[in-house]
CSV table of C-alpha atoms in Angstrom, one decimal:
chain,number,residue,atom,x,y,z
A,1,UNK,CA,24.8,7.8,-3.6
A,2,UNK,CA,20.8,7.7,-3.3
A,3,UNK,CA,18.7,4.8,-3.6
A,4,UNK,CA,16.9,4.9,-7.0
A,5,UNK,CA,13.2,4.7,-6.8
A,6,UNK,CA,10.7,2.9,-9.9
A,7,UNK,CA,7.2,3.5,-8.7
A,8,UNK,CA,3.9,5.0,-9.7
A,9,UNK,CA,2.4,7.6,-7.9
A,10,UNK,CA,-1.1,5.6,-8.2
A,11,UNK,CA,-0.4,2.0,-7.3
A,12,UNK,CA,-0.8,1.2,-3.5
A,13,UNK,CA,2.4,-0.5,-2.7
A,14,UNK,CA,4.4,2.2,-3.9
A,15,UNK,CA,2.4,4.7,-2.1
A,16,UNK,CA,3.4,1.9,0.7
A,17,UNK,CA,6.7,3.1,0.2
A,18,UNK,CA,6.5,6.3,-0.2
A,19,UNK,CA,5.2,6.7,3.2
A,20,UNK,CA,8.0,5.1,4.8
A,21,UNK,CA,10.7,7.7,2.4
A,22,UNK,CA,8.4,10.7,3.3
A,23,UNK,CA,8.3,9.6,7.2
A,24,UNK,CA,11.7,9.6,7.6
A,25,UNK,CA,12.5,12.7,5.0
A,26,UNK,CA,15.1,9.9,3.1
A,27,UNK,CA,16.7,11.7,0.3
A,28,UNK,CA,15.7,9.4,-2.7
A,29,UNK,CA,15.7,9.6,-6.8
A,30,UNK,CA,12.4,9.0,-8.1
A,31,UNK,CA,11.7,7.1,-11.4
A,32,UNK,CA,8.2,7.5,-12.4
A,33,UNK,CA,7.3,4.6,-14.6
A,34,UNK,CA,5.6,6.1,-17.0
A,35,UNK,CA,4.7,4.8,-20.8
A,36,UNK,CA,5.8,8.8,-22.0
A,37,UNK,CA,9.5,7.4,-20.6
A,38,UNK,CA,10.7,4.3,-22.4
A,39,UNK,CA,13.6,4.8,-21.2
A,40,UNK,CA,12.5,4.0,-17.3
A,41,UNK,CA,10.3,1.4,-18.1
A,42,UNK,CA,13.5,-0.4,-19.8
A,43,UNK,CA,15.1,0.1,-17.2
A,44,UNK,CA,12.9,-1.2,-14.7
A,45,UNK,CA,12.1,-4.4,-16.7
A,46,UNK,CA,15.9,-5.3,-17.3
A,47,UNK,CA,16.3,-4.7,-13.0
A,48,UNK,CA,12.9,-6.7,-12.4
A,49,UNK,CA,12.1,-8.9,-15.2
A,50,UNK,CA,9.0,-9.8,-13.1
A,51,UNK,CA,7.7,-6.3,-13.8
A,52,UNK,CA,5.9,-5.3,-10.8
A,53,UNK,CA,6.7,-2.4,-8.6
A,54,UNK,CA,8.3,-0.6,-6.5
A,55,UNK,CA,11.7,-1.8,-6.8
A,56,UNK,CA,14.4,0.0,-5.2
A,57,UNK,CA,17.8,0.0,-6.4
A,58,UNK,CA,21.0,0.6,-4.4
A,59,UNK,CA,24.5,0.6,-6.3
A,60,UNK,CA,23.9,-2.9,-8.1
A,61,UNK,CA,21.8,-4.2,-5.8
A,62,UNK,CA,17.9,-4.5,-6.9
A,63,UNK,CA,15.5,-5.0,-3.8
A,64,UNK,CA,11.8,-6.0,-4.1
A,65,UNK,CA,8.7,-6.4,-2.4
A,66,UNK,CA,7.5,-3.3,-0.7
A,67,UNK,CA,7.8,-4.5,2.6
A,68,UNK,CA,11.4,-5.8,1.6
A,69,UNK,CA,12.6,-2.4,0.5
A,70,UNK,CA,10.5,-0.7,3.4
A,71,UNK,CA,13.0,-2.9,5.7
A,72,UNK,CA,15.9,-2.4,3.2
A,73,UNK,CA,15.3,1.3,4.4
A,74,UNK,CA,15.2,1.1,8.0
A,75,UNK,CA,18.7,-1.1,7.4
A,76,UNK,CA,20.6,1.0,5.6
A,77,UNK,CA,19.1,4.6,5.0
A,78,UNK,CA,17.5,4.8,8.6
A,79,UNK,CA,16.0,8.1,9.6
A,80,UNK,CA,14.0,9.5,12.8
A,81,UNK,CA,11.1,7.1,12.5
A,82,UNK,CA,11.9,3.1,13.4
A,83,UNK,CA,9.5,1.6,11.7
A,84,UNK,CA,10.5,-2.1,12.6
A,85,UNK,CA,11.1,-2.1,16.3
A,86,UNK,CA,14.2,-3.0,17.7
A,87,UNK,CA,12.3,-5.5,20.1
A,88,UNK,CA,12.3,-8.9,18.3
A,89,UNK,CA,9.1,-9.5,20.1
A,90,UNK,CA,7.2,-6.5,19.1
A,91,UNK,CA,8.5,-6.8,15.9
A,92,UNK,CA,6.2,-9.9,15.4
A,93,UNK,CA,3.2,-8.1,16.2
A,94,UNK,CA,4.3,-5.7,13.3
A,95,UNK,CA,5.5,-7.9,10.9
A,96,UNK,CA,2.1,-9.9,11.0
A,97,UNK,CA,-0.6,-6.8,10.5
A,98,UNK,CA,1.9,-5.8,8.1
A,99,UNK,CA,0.6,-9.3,6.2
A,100,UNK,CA,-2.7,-9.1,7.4
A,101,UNK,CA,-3.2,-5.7,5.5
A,102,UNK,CA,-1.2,-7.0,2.4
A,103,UNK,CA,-3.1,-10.6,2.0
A,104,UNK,CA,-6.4,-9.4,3.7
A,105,UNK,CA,-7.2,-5.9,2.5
A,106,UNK,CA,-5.1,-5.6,-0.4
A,107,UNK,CA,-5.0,-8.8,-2.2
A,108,UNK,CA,-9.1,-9.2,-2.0
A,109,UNK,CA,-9.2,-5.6,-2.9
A,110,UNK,CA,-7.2,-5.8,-6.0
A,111,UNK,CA,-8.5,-9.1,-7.1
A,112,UNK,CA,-11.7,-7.0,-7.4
A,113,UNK,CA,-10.0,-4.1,-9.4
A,114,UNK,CA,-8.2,-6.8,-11.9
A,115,UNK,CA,-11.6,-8.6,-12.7
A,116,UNK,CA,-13.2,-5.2,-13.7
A,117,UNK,CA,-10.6,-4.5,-15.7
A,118,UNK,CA,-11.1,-7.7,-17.9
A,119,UNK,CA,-13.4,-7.8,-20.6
A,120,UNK,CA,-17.1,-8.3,-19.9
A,121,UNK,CA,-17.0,-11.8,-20.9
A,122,UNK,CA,-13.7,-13.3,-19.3
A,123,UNK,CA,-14.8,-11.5,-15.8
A,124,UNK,CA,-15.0,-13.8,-12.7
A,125,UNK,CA,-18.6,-13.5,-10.3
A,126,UNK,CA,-17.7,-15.8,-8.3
A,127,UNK,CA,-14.2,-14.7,-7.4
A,128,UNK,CA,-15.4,-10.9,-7.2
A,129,UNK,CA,-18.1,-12.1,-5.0
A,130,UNK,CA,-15.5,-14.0,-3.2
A,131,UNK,CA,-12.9,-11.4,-2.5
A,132,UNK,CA,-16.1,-9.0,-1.2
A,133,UNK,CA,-16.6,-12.0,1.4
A,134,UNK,CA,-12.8,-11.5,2.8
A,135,UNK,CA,-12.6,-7.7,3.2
A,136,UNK,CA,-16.1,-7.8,5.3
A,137,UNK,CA,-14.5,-10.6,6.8
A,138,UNK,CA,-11.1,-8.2,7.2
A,139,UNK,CA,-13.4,-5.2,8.4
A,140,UNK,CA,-14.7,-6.8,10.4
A,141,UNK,CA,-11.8,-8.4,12.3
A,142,UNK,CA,-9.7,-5.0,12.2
A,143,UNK,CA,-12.9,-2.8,13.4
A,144,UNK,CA,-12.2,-5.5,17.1
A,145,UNK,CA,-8.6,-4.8,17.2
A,146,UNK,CA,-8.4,-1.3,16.5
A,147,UNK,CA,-10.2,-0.8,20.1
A,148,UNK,CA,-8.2,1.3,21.9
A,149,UNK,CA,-5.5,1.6,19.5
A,150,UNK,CA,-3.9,4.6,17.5
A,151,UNK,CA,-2.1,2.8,14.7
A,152,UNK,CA,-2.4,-0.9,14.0
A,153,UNK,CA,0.1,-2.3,16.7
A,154,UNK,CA,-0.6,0.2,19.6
A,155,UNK,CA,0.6,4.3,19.8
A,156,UNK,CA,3.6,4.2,17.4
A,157,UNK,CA,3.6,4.0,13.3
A,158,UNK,CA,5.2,1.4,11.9
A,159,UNK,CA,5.9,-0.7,8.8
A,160,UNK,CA,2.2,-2.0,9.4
A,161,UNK,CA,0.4,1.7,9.2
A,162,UNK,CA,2.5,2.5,5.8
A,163,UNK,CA,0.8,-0.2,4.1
A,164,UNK,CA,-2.7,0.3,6.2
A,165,UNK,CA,-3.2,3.6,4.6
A,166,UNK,CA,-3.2,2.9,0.8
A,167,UNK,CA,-4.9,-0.5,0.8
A,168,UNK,CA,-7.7,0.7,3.2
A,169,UNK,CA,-7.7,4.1,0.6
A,170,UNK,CA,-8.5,2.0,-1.8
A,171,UNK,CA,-10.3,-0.8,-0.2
A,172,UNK,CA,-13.0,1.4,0.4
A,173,UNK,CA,-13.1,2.7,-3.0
A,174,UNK,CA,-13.9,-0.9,-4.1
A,175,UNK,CA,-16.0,-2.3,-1.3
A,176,UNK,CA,-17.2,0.5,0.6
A,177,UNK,CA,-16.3,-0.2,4.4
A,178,UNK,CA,-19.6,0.0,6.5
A,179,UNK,CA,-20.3,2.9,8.7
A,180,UNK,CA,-21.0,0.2,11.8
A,181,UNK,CA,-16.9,-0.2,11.8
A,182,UNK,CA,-16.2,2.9,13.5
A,183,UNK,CA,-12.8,1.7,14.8
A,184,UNK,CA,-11.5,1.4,11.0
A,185,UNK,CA,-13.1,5.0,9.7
A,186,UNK,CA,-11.5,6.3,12.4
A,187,UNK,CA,-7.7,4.4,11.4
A,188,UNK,CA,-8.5,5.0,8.0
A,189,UNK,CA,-9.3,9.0,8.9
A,190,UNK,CA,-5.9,9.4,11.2
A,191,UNK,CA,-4.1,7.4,8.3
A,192,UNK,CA,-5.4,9.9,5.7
A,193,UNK,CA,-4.3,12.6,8.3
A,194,UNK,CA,-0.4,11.5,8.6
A,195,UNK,CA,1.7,14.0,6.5
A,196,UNK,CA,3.7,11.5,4.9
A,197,UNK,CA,1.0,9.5,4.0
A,198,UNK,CA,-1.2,12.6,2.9
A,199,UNK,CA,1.8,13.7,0.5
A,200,UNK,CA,1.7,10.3,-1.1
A,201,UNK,CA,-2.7,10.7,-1.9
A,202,UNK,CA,-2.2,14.2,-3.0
A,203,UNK,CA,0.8,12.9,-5.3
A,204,UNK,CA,-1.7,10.4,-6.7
A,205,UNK,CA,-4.8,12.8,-7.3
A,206,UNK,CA,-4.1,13.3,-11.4
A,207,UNK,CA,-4.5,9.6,-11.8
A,208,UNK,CA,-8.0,9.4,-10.3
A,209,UNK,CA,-9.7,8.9,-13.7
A,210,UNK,CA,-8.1,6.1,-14.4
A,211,UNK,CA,-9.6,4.0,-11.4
A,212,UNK,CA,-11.8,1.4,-13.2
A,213,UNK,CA,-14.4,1.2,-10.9
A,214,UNK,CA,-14.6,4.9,-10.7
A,215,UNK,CA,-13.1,7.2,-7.8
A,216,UNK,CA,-15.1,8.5,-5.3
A,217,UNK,CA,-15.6,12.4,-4.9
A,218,UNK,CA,-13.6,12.5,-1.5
A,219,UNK,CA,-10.6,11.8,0.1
């Protein structure tokens, strides 16, 4: 039986998960949650009354949290790619830029989408201006230690890089990165450049209108 995947082609943490599927060519069933499909969006909310995606569901079992199902993967569906290492030790090291890019880049990042997407009156300056202050502050700490690196924990992709790529996409898009970071253009550029994670931004092109703060011309 294949795992069952609810996702959106447009949201960043399942394009997280995506990455890892399409890097390891794991045969998966793909439920779009769409509002044209009711039916899927029922679905969803009775597996994951919490409502927010991807989930991934295996027999009866519901996992959640795109890391989680990202490390569900490597468990039980494991393909070419390791994308946790077997080493305990360097397994740390990916685990916690895995969190750096989920609390640092994509939290701030999102915080900044959500607010724009309020109405006029209930939006939040000093939280926007806040969240601005912690991806420079993110920027700035990745531009130091991407020196001399390929991908975020050295010359292998990992669980880290899958969720690197859409939140510094999108990060970007929001609060433009400054040229002076050359080590993170250059991470963002070879992210942008993996296959599986190009497949998952071309996937994602049709939804471009809908970005609230309005999608760049590029990428």
């Amino acid at each position: 039986m294949k795992p069952v995947l609810y996702a959106h082609p447009f949201s960043s943490y399942c394009q997280k998960v995506l990455t890892a599927l399409y890097e390891n060519g794991t045969d998966f069933e793909y439920h779009m949650l769409d509002h044209t499909k009711p039916e899927v969006l029922a679905e969803f909310e009775a597996r994951w009354p919490i409502k927010r995606f991807p989930i991934l569901l295996d027999g009866e079992r519901t996992i959640v949290e795109a890391t989680v199902v990202v490390e569900y993967l490597g468990l039980y569906y494991p393909g070419p790619v390791k994308l946790i290492p077997d080493d305990p030790k360097t397994a740390i090291d990916v685990r916690m830029l895995d969190r750096f890019f989920d609390n640092y880049v994509s939290t701030p990042q999102q915080r900044i989408v959500f607010n724009a997407l309020r109405p006029e009156t209930d939006r939040d300056p000093y939280g926007d201006e806040e969240a601005r202050r912690m991806l420079e502050r993110a920027y700035a700490w990745l531009d130091r230690h991407m020196e001399g690196r390929t991908w975020a924990t050295g010359e292998t992709f990992t669980l880290a890089d899958c969720g690197a790529g859409p939140f510094l996409f999108y990060a970007d898009w929001t609060h433009a990165i400054d040229p002076a970071f050359r080590n993170v253009w250059a991470y963002r550029r070879r992210l942008l450049e993996r296959p599986a994670f190009a497949r998952a931004v071309d996937e994602a092109r049709p939804y471009r209108p809908f970005f609230p703060l309005g999608a760049p011309d590029r990428d």
